[in-house]
CSV table of C-alpha atoms (C1' of nucleotides) in Angstrom, one decimal:
chain,number,residue,atom,x,y,z
X,919,UNK,CA,87.4,216.3,147.4
X,920,UNK,CA,87.9,219.7,149.6
X,921,UNK,CA,84.9,221.8,148.0
X,922,UNK,CA,81.4,221.0,147.6
X,923,UNK,CA,80.8,219.8,144.0
X,924,UNK,CA,77.9,221.2,141.5
X,925,UNK,CA,78.9,218.3,139.2
X,926,UNK,CA,77.0,220.3,136.6
X,927,UNK,CA,79.9,220.7,134.2
X,928,UNK,CA,82.2,218.3,132.1
X,929,UNK,CA,85.3,218.8,134.1
X,930,UNK,CA,84.6,218.3,137.7
X,931,UNK,CA,84.8,215.6,140.1
X,932,UNK,CA,87.0,212.5,139.8
X,933,UNK,CA,87.0,209.9,137.4
X,934,UNK,CA,84.7,207.6,139.1
X,935,UNK,CA,82.2,210.6,138.8
X,936,UNK,CA,82.7,211.8,135.3
X,937,UNK,CA,82.0,208.0,134.6
X,938,UNK,CA,78.9,208.4,136.4
X,939,UNK,CA,78.0,211.7,134.7
X,940,UNK,CA,78.8,209.7,131.3
X,941,UNK,CA,77.1,206.6,131.9
X,942,UNK,CA,73.7,208.6,133.0
X,943,UNK,CA,73.8,210.5,129.7
X,944,UNK,CA,74.2,207.4,127.8
X,945,UNK,CA,71.3,205.9,129.7
X,946,UNK,CA,69.0,209.0,129.0
X,947,UNK,CA,70.3,209.2,125.3
X,948,UNK,CA,69.3,205.7,125.0
X,949,UNK,CA,65.7,206.0,126.5
X,950,UNK,CA,65.1,209.0,124.9
X,951,UNK,CA,65.8,207.1,121.2
X,952,UNK,CA,63.4,204.3,122.4
X,953,UNK,CA,60.5,206.2,123.4
X,954,UNK,CA,61.4,209.7,123.4
X,955,UNK,CA,60.1,212.1,126.3
X,956,UNK,CA,57.7,209.9,128.0
X,957,UNK,CA,60.2,207.0,128.4
X,958,UNK,CA,63.0,209.2,129.7
X,959,UNK,CA,61.7,208.3,133.4
X,960,UNK,CA,64.1,209.1,136.2
X,961,UNK,CA,63.7,205.3,137.9
X,962,UNK,CA,64.3,203.9,134.3
X,963,UNK,CA,67.5,206.2,133.9
X,964,UNK,CA,69.1,205.5,137.2
X,965,UNK,CA,68.9,202.0,137.0
X,966,UNK,CA,70.1,201.7,133.5
X,967,UNK,CA,73.2,203.7,134.6
X,968,UNK,CA,73.5,201.8,137.8
X,969,UNK,CA,72.7,204.6,140.1
X,970,UNK,CA,70.4,205.6,142.8
X,971,UNK,CA,67.9,207.9,142.1
X,972,UNK,CA,69.0,210.1,144.8
X,973,UNK,CA,72.2,210.1,142.8
X,974,UNK,CA,70.6,210.8,139.6
X,975,UNK,CA,69.1,213.9,141.1
X,976,UNK,CA,72.3,214.9,142.8
X,977,UNK,CA,73.8,215.3,139.3
X,978,UNK,CA,71.2,216.6,137.6
X,979,UNK,CA,68.3,218.1,139.7
X,980,UNK,CA,65.6,217.6,137.3
X,981,UNK,CA,64.4,215.8,134.0
X,982,UNK,CA,64.4,219.1,132.2
X,983,UNK,CA,67.9,219.7,133.4
X,984,UNK,CA,69.1,215.9,132.4
X,985,UNK,CA,67.5,216.1,128.8
X,986,UNK,CA,68.8,219.6,128.0
X,987,UNK,CA,72.1,218.6,129.2
X,988,UNK,CA,72.0,215.4,127.1
X,989,UNK,CA,71.0,217.9,124.4
X,990,UNK,CA,74.3,219.7,125.3
X,991,UNK,CA,76.4,216.9,124.9
X,992,UNK,CA,74.6,215.6,121.6
X,993,UNK,CA,75.7,218.9,120.1
X,994,UNK,CA,79.5,218.7,121.7
X,995,UNK,CA,79.4,215.2,120.0
X,996,UNK,CA,78.6,216.0,116.5
X,997,UNK,CA,79.3,219.7,116.8
X,998,UNK,CA,82.9,218.9,116.4
X,999,UNK,CA,82.2,216.4,113.3
X,1000,UNK,CA,80.4,219.5,111.2
X,1001,UNK,CA,83.1,222.1,112.6
X,1002,UNK,CA,86.4,221.1,110.6
X,1003,UNK,CA,85.2,221.1,107.1
X,1004,UNK,CA,84.2,224.0,105.0
X,1005,UNK,CA,80.6,224.4,104.7
X,1006,UNK,CA,79.8,223.7,100.4
X,1007,UNK,CA,77.6,226.3,98.9
X,1008,UNK,CA,78.3,229.3,96.8
X,1009,UNK,CA,76.1,231.8,98.7
X,1010,UNK,CA,75.1,232.1,102.6
X,1011,UNK,CA,71.8,230.9,101.7
X,1012,UNK,CA,73.2,227.7,100.2
X,1013,UNK,CA,75.7,227.3,102.9
X,1014,UNK,CA,73.2,227.9,105.3
X,1015,UNK,CA,70.5,225.3,103.8
X,1016,UNK,CA,72.7,223.0,103.8
X,1017,UNK,CA,73.7,223.0,107.4
X,1018,UNK,CA,70.0,223.2,108.6
X,1019,UNK,CA,69.0,220.6,106.0
X,1020,UNK,CA,71.7,218.1,107.0
X,1021,UNK,CA,71.2,219.1,110.9
X,1022,UNK,CA,67.5,218.8,110.2
X,1023,UNK,CA,67.7,215.4,108.8
X,1024,UNK,CA,69.9,213.9,111.4
X,1025,UNK,CA,66.8,215.1,113.9
X,1026,UNK,CA,64.3,213.6,111.9
X,1027,UNK,CA,66.4,210.4,111.6
X,1028,UNK,CA,66.0,209.8,115.5
X,1029,UNK,CA,62.7,211.1,116.0
X,1030,UNK,CA,62.1,209.9,119.5
X,1031,UNK,CA,65.2,211.6,120.9
X,1032,UNK,CA,64.5,215.0,119.1
X,1033,UNK,CA,61.3,215.1,120.4
X,1034,UNK,CA,62.3,214.4,124.0
X,1035,UNK,CA,65.3,216.9,123.5
X,1036,UNK,CA,63.2,219.3,121.7
X,1037,UNK,CA,60.1,218.9,124.6
X,1038,UNK,CA,62.9,219.7,127.3
X,1039,UNK,CA,64.3,222.6,125.5
X,1040,UNK,CA,60.6,224.3,125.4
X,1041,UNK,CA,59.8,223.5,128.9
X,1042,UNK,CA,63.3,224.5,130.4
X,1043,UNK,CA,62.5,227.7,132.8
X,1044,UNK,CA,65.3,229.9,134.2
X,1045,UNK,CA,67.0,227.3,136.3
X,1046,UNK,CA,68.4,225.7,133.0
X,1047,UNK,CA,69.1,229.0,131.7
X,1048,UNK,CA,73.2,228.2,131.7
X,1049,UNK,CA,72.8,224.8,129.8
X,1050,UNK,CA,70.2,226.4,127.2
X,1051,UNK,CA,72.6,229.2,126.7
X,1052,UNK,CA,75.2,226.9,125.8
X,1053,UNK,CA,73.2,225.3,123.2
X,1054,UNK,CA,72.2,228.9,121.8
X,1055,UNK,CA,76.1,229.9,121.5
X,1056,UNK,CA,76.8,226.2,119.5
X,1057,UNK,CA,74.0,227.1,117.0
X,1058,UNK,CA,74.8,230.5,117.0
X,1059,UNK,CA,78.5,229.7,116.1
X,1060,UNK,CA,77.1,227.3,113.5
X,1061,UNK,CA,75.0,229.8,111.8
X,1062,UNK,CA,77.3,232.4,111.6
X,1063,UNK,CA,80.4,230.3,110.4
X,1064,UNK,CA,78.0,229.0,107.5
X,1065,UNK,CA,76.9,232.4,106.7
X,1066,UNK,CA,80.6,233.6,106.6
X,1067,UNK,CA,82.1,230.2,104.4
X,1068,UNK,CA,85.4,230.5,102.8
X,1069,UNK,CA,85.4,234.0,104.7
X,1070,UNK,CA,85.1,232.9,108.1
X,1071,UNK,CA,88.4,232.9,110.6
X,1072,UNK,CA,88.9,231.3,113.6
X,1073,UNK,CA,88.2,232.9,116.8
X,1074,UNK,CA,87.2,236.3,115.0
X,1075,UNK,CA,83.3,237.7,116.7
X,1076,UNK,CA,80.9,237.4,113.6
X,1077,UNK,CA,79.0,240.8,113.2
X,1078,UNK,CA,76.5,241.8,114.7
X,1079,UNK,CA,73.9,241.3,111.8
X,1080,UNK,CA,75.2,238.1,111.0
X,1081,UNK,CA,74.5,237.0,115.1
X,1082,UNK,CA,71.1,238.8,114.7
X,1083,UNK,CA,70.4,236.8,111.4
X,1084,UNK,CA,71.7,233.6,113.3
X,1085,UNK,CA,69.1,234.4,115.9
X,1086,UNK,CA,66.0,234.7,113.5
X,1087,UNK,CA,67.0,231.2,111.9
X,1088,UNK,CA,67.5,229.9,115.2
X,1089,UNK,CA,64.3,231.0,116.2
X,1090,UNK,CA,62.1,229.5,113.1
X,1091,UNK,CA,63.9,226.2,112.8
X,1092,UNK,CA,63.1,225.8,116.7
X,1093,UNK,CA,59.4,226.7,116.0
X,1094,UNK,CA,59.4,224.0,113.0
X,1095,UNK,CA,60.7,221.6,115.0
X,1096,UNK,CA,58.2,222.3,117.4
X,1097,UNK,CA,55.7,221.7,114.9
X,1098,UNK,CA,57.7,218.4,113.8
X,1099,UNK,CA,57.6,216.7,117.3
X,1100,UNK,CA,53.8,217.4,118.0
X,1101,UNK,CA,52.9,216.3,114.7
X,1102,UNK,CA,51.3,219.4,113.6
X,1103,UNK,CA,53.6,219.4,110.8
X,1104,UNK,CA,55.4,217.0,108.0
X,1105,UNK,CA,59.2,216.9,107.5
X,1106,UNK,CA,58.7,218.0,103.9
X,1107,UNK,CA,56.9,221.0,105.4
X,1108,UNK,CA,59.6,221.7,107.9
X,1109,UNK,CA,62.6,221.6,105.6
X,1110,UNK,CA,60.3,224.1,103.2
X,1111,UNK,CA,59.4,226.5,105.7
X,1112,UNK,CA,62.9,226.8,106.9
X,1113,UNK,CA,64.4,227.6,103.3
X,1114,UNK,CA,61.8,229.9,102.8
X,1115,UNK,CA,62.7,231.7,105.8
X,1116,UNK,CA,66.5,231.2,105.1
X,1117,UNK,CA,66.3,232.8,101.6
X,1118,UNK,CA,64.0,235.8,103.0
X,1119,UNK,CA,66.6,236.5,105.9
X,1120,UNK,CA,69.3,236.3,103.5
X,1121,UNK,CA,68.7,238.1,100.4
O,786,UNK,CA,19.8,213.5,125.1
O,787,UNK,CA,19.9,211.3,122.5
O,788,UNK,CA,23.7,211.2,121.6
O,789,UNK,CA,26.5,211.1,123.0
O,790,UNK,CA,28.2,214.2,123.1
O,791,UNK,CA,31.9,215.3,122.7
O,792,UNK,CA,31.5,218.6,124.7
O,793,UNK,CA,34.2,219.6,122.8
O,794,UNK,CA,33.1,222.6,121.1
O,795,UNK,CA,31.0,225.6,122.2
O,796,UNK,CA,27.6,225.2,121.3
O,797,UNK,CA,27.4,221.8,122.1
O,798,UNK,CA,25.2,220.2,125.0
O,799,UNK,CA,22.2,221.7,127.2
O,800,UNK,CA,22.2,225.3,129.2
O,801,UNK,CA,23.6,223.7,132.4
O,802,UNK,CA,26.6,221.9,130.2
O,803,UNK,CA,27.5,225.2,128.9
O,804,UNK,CA,27.2,226.6,132.0
O,805,UNK,CA,29.5,224.1,133.3
O,806,UNK,CA,32.2,224.4,130.7
O,807,UNK,CA,32.2,228.1,131.2
O,808,UNK,CA,32.5,227.7,134.9
O,809,UNK,CA,35.4,225.2,134.2
O,810,UNK,CA,37.2,227.4,132.0
O,811,UNK,CA,36.5,230.6,134.4
O,812,UNK,CA,38.3,228.7,137.0
O,813,UNK,CA,41.1,227.7,134.7
O,814,UNK,CA,41.9,231.6,134.0
O,815,UNK,CA,41.5,232.6,137.2
O,816,UNK,CA,44.1,229.7,138.3
O,817,UNK,CA,46.7,230.8,135.7
O,818,UNK,CA,46.2,234.2,136.1
O,819,UNK,CA,47.2,233.9,139.9
O,820,UNK,CA,49.8,231.1,140.1
O,821,UNK,CA,50.7,230.3,136.1
O,822,UNK,CA,50.7,226.4,134.8
O,823,UNK,CA,51.4,224.5,137.6
O,824,UNK,CA,48.7,226.4,139.8
O,825,UNK,CA,46.5,225.2,137.5
O,826,UNK,CA,46.1,221.7,139.2
O,827,UNK,CA,43.2,219.7,138.2
O,828,UNK,CA,41.4,219.0,141.4
O,829,UNK,CA,41.8,222.8,142.1
O,830,UNK,CA,40.1,223.7,138.9
O,831,UNK,CA,37.4,220.9,139.5
O,832,UNK,CA,36.9,222.5,142.8
O,833,UNK,CA,36.9,226.0,141.9
O,834,UNK,CA,34.2,225.2,138.9
O,835,UNK,CA,32.0,223.1,141.6
O,836,UNK,CA,32.2,219.8,139.2
O,837,UNK,CA,33.9,216.6,139.9
O,838,UNK,CA,37.3,216.0,138.9
O,839,UNK,CA,35.8,213.2,136.5
O,840,UNK,CA,33.1,215.4,135.0
O,841,UNK,CA,36.7,218.0,134.3
O,842,UNK,CA,38.1,215.1,132.4
O,843,UNK,CA,34.8,214.6,130.4
O,844,UNK,CA,35.0,218.2,129.1
O,845,UNK,CA,38.5,218.5,128.5
O,846,UNK,CA,40.4,215.3,128.3
O,847,UNK,CA,43.9,216.8,129.6
O,848,UNK,CA,45.2,219.7,131.4
O,849,UNK,CA,47.0,220.7,127.8
O,850,UNK,CA,43.4,220.7,126.8
O,851,UNK,CA,42.5,222.7,129.1
O,852,UNK,CA,44.7,225.2,128.7
O,853,UNK,CA,44.5,225.7,125.0
O,854,UNK,CA,40.8,226.0,125.1
O,855,UNK,CA,41.4,228.5,127.5
O,856,UNK,CA,43.2,230.5,125.0
O,857,UNK,CA,41.0,230.0,122.2
O,858,UNK,CA,38.3,231.9,124.4
O,859,UNK,CA,40.8,234.4,125.3
O,860,UNK,CA,41.3,235.3,121.7
O,861,UNK,CA,37.7,235.0,121.0
O,862,UNK,CA,37.3,237.6,123.8
O,863,UNK,CA,39.8,240.0,122.7
O,864,UNK,CA,40.8,239.2,119.4
O,865,UNK,CA,37.3,241.1,118.1
O,866,UNK,CA,38.5,244.3,119.7
O,867,UNK,CA,41.8,244.7,118.4
O,868,UNK,CA,40.4,244.0,114.7
O,869,UNK,CA,39.0,246.9,113.0
O,870,UNK,CA,41.1,250.2,113.8
O,871,UNK,CA,43.6,250.9,110.6
O,872,UNK,CA,47.5,250.5,112.3
O,873,UNK,CA,49.5,253.5,112.9
O,874,UNK,CA,53.2,253.7,111.3
O,875,UNK,CA,54.3,254.8,107.9
O,876,UNK,CA,56.0,251.7,107.2
O,877,UNK,CA,55.7,248.3,107.4
O,878,UNK,CA,58.5,247.6,109.7
O,879,UNK,CA,56.8,250.4,112.1
O,880,UNK,CA,53.2,248.9,111.9
O,881,UNK,CA,54.2,245.5,112.6
O,882,UNK,CA,56.5,246.8,115.4
O,883,UNK,CA,53.7,248.9,116.6
O,884,UNK,CA,51.3,245.6,116.6
O,885,UNK,CA,53.6,243.4,118.1
O,886,UNK,CA,54.8,245.5,121.2
O,887,UNK,CA,51.2,246.3,121.8
O,888,UNK,CA,50.5,243.0,121.7
O,889,UNK,CA,53.6,242.0,123.8
O,890,UNK,CA,52.4,244.2,126.7
O,891,UNK,CA,49.0,242.8,126.9
O,892,UNK,CA,50.6,239.6,127.4
O,893,UNK,CA,53.4,241.2,129.7
O,894,UNK,CA,50.7,242.5,132.0
O,895,UNK,CA,49.3,239.2,133.0
O,896,UNK,CA,52.9,237.4,133.2
O,897,UNK,CA,51.3,234.4,135.1
O,898,UNK,CA,48.6,234.0,132.5
O,899,UNK,CA,50.7,234.0,129.5
O,900,UNK,CA,53.3,231.4,131.2
O,901,UNK,CA,50.2,229.0,131.7
O,902,UNK,CA,48.8,229.4,128.0
O,903,UNK,CA,52.2,229.6,126.4
O,904,UNK,CA,53.7,226.3,128.2
O,905,UNK,CA,50.3,224.9,127.1
O,906,UNK,CA,50.7,225.9,123.5
O,907,UNK,CA,54.2,224.8,123.2
O,908,UNK,CA,53.3,221.2,124.9
O,909,UNK,CA,50.2,220.8,122.6
O,910,UNK,CA,50.6,217.9,120.4
O,911,UNK,CA,48.4,216.8,117.1
O,912,UNK,CA,44.9,216.3,119.0
O,913,UNK,CA,44.9,220.2,119.1
O,914,UNK,CA,45.8,220.8,115.8
O,915,UNK,CA,42.6,222.6,115.1
O,916,UNK,CA,42.5,224.9,117.4
O,917,UNK,CA,46.4,225.6,117.1
O,918,UNK,CA,45.6,226.5,113.6
O,919,UNK,CA,43.2,229.1,114.4
O,920,UNK,CA,45.3,230.7,116.7
O,921,UNK,CA,48.0,230.7,114.0
O,922,UNK,CA,45.7,232.1,111.2
O,923,UNK,CA,44.8,234.7,113.6
O,924,UNK,CA,48.3,235.7,114.1
O,925,UNK,CA,48.8,235.9,110.3
O,926,UNK,CA,46.2,237.8,109.6
O,927,UNK,CA,47.1,240.3,112.4
O,928,UNK,CA,50.5,240.7,111.0
O,929,UNK,CA,50.0,240.5,107.0
O,930,UNK,CA,47.7,243.4,107.6
O,931,UNK,CA,50.2,245.4,109.5
O,932,UNK,CA,52.4,245.0,107.0
O,933,UNK,CA,50.1,246.1,104.0
O,934,UNK,CA,48.5,249.0,106.5
O,935,UNK,CA,46.6,251.3,104.7
O,936,UNK,CA,46.7,249.4,101.4
O,937,UNK,CA,45.2,246.5,103.1
O,938,UNK,CA,41.5,245.5,101.4
O,939,UNK,CA,39.2,243.4,103.0
O,940,UNK,CA,39.0,240.1,102.0
O,941,UNK,CA,42.3,240.3,99.3
O,942,UNK,CA,44.5,237.4,99.9
O,943,UNK,CA,47.9,238.5,101.2
O,944,UNK,CA,50.8,237.6,99.0
O,945,UNK,CA,53.2,234.7,99.6
O,946,UNK,CA,56.1,236.9,100.2
O,947,UNK,CA,54.1,238.5,103.0
O,948,UNK,CA,52.8,235.3,104.4
O,949,UNK,CA,56.2,234.0,104.6
O,950,UNK,CA,57.1,236.7,106.4
O,951,UNK,CA,54.6,236.7,109.0
O,952,UNK,CA,55.4,233.3,109.8
O,953,UNK,CA,58.9,234.3,110.2
O,954,UNK,CA,57.9,236.7,112.7
O,955,UNK,CA,55.6,234.7,114.2
O,956,UNK,CA,57.8,232.4,115.1
O,957,UNK,CA,60.6,234.9,116.5
O,958,UNK,CA,57.5,236.1,118.7
O,959,UNK,CA,56.8,232.7,120.0
O,960,UNK,CA,60.6,232.4,120.7
O,961,UNK,CA,61.0,235.4,122.4
O,962,UNK,CA,58.1,234.7,124.6
O,963,UNK,CA,59.1,231.4,125.3
O,964,UNK,CA,62.3,233.1,126.7
O,965,UNK,CA,60.6,235.4,128.3
O,966,UNK,CA,57.9,233.0,130.4
O,967,UNK,CA,60.7,230.6,131.2
O,968,UNK,CA,62.5,233.4,132.9
O,969,UNK,CA,65.5,233.4,130.2
O,970,UNK,CA,64.9,237.1,129.0
O,971,UNK,CA,63.5,240.1,130.2
O,972,UNK,CA,60.8,242.1,128.9
O,973,UNK,CA,63.2,244.6,127.2
O,974,UNK,CA,65.5,242.0,125.6
O,975,UNK,CA,61.9,240.4,124.1
O,976,UNK,CA,61.1,243.4,122.7
O,977,UNK,CA,64.8,244.5,121.4
O,978,UNK,CA,64.8,241.2,119.6
O,979,UNK,CA,61.7,241.3,118.1
O,980,UNK,CA,62.6,244.7,116.5
O,981,UNK,CA,65.4,243.6,115.2
O,982,UNK,CA,64.3,240.2,113.5
O,983,UNK,CA,61.1,242.8,112.1
O,984,UNK,CA,63.6,245.1,110.4
O,985,UNK,CA,65.6,242.7,109.3
O,986,UNK,CA,63.1,240.8,107.8
O,987,UNK,CA,61.1,243.7,106.1
O,988,UNK,CA,64.2,245.7,105.2
L,112,DG,C1',96.1,202.8,159.5
L,113,DG,C1',92.4,205.8,161.2
L,114,DC,C1',89.4,209.7,161.3
L,115,DA,C1',86.4,213.3,158.9
L,116,DT,C1',83.5,214.2,155.6
L,117,DA,C1',81.3,214.1,151.2
L,118,DA,C1',78.9,211.2,148.0
L,119,DT,C1',76.2,206.9,147.2
L,120,DA,C1',72.6,203.2,147.9
L,121,DG,C1',68.4,201.9,148.8
L,122,DA,C1',63.9,202.9,150.0
L,123,DA,C1',60.0,205.1,151.4
L,124,DA,C1',56.7,208.9,150.8
L,125,DC,C1',54.8,212.8,148.7
L,126,DA,C1',52.5,215.9,144.6
L,127,DC,C1',50.2,215.7,141.1
L,128,DG,C1',47.9,214.2,136.3
L,129,DT,C1',44.9,210.7,135.2
L,130,DT,C1',42.1,206.3,135.6
L,131,DA,C1',38.9,203.6,137.1
L,132,DC,C1',34.6,202.6,139.6
L,133,DA,C1',30.2,202.3,142.6
L,134,DG,C1',26.4,204.9,143.7
L,135,DT,C1',23.2,209.1,142.6
L,136,DT,C1',20.9,212.4,139.6
L,137,DA,C1',18.9,214.6,135.5
L,138,DC,C1',16.4,213.6,131.4
L,139,DG,C1',14.1,212.1,127.5
L,140,DA,C1',10.8,208.6,125.5
L,141,DA,C1',7.2,205.7,125.9
S,1355,DT,C1',4.1,208.7,135.3
S,1356,DT,C1',7.9,205.5,135.0
S,1357,DC,C1',11.9,203.8,132.8
S,1358,DG,C1',16.1,203.5,131.0
S,1359,DT,C1',20.5,205.9,129.7
S,1360,DA,C1',23.4,209.3,130.0
S,1361,DA,C1',26.0,212.4,132.7
S,1362,DC,C1',27.5,213.9,137.2
S,1363,DT,C1',29.8,213.1,142.0
S,1364,DG,C1',32.7,211.4,145.2
S,1365,DT,C1',36.3,208.7,146.1
S,1366,DA,C1',40.2,205.3,145.6
S,1367,DA,C1',43.9,204.4,143.2
S,1368,DC,C1',47.8,204.0,139.7
S,1369,DG,C1',52.2,206.3,137.6
S,1370,DT,C1',56.0,209.4,137.4
S,1371,DG,C1',58.9,213.2,138.9
S,1372,DT,C1',60.7,215.0,143.1
S,1373,DT,C1',61.9,214.9,147.9
S,1374,DT,C1',63.9,213.0,152.4
S,1375,DC,C1',66.1,210.0,155.1
S,1376,DT,C1',69.4,206.5,157.1
S,1377,DA,C1',72.7,203.5,156.7
S,1378,DT,C1',76.6,202.0,153.8
S,1379,DT,C1',80.9,203.4,150.8
S,1380,DA,C1',84.7,206.0,149.2
S,1381,DT,C1',87.8,209.9,149.6
S,1382,DG,C1',91.4,213.1,151.2
S,1383,DC,C1',93.8,214.4,155.3
S,1384,DC,C1',96.8,213.6,159.5
DNA sequence: GGCATAATAGAAACACGTTACAGTTACGAA
DNA sequence: TTCGTAACTGTAACGTGTTTCTATTATGCC
């Protein structure tokens, strides 16, 4: 290799490096899914991914980077599934609520993983801004697409208002998620709160 | 003393114990104000408060409890000051934006302290639900009062819709604050985002 | 193939939250 | 006052995120 490689993004590095990165993220997801944030221990990740601790830190400069990158990959993997089909529902509210209910249920189905990823997301500082921005864009895309429904056209920029609405919904969703993963709200309360907010913003 | 004492709440314990608790919280605020979350190190707090490390843990079972308790005391101290005067502004949006701008500016005036307290708040789990609920109620009261403006009547319950709106605004505010303390957004972006959200929700 | 350089392994060490514990002090009860 | 118990001190130790360092291995270039 002729240039120093940050290894931070998907498509860089040799095949062996891409495979190491994949193994590391696999191990991260597996450990998070089994025991949550605390179970994602750097030594354990390194061992399970079959890389040295120093190598792990070469790929991901902190536990937070690691978890947020894992979150981004999860979004990539499942976002593609959600992406194609039209969102059911006759109004923006119905469509957004449908999508969020699906997403929330998915996350609640793996509480430990959600706890790990959410905590990392909330603790991330400026050095993780790039990864966070990726997740934010994915969320915004998902929501603006749901708002437009059939009127959505591939590649078209969403309106400023739709983006603003999406950001508000994202904020509410994130707050609700934090309440839930920290045990301060039940799944039902989260669902109810989100639906109230969506109908409020999209009336 | 005849009974074991949790020391978790303000009015328990001897004078010497109340004084220790005060010194601990003073040291916490001072360290947080100087260097943020990372600077609030338990050994440093203990030393500055002139108590042993074990004693610090006897009073506050974790760093998070310590910081959230410090936040609660800050709210107690400053909350009374804000409470009485009517909120200026002719529309709900104007009043809410005024109040939030004031509060945000206050927090941004002590960035390190805000960072420390916000991080603790986001990391708090169910064991601090009581203190967190208190803060949430104070926020809701502040916002519903701002929405109603002159129409506000002491002791009257706010409408369900006003409460829902307040919760959405709280969520947006908290998310914005997290973005700011983690260095992912500037103060201007925070102000702009909040105002966009408020006008959206209160149209 | 042989060399220069980057990447990796492996292990030790450090930082800070947290726990454990032995000795000492404060304080109410008898 | 003396005693018994709980609180406090001081310190060591542990767990986990992070850093550092040396030896080894892989990789691109001639």
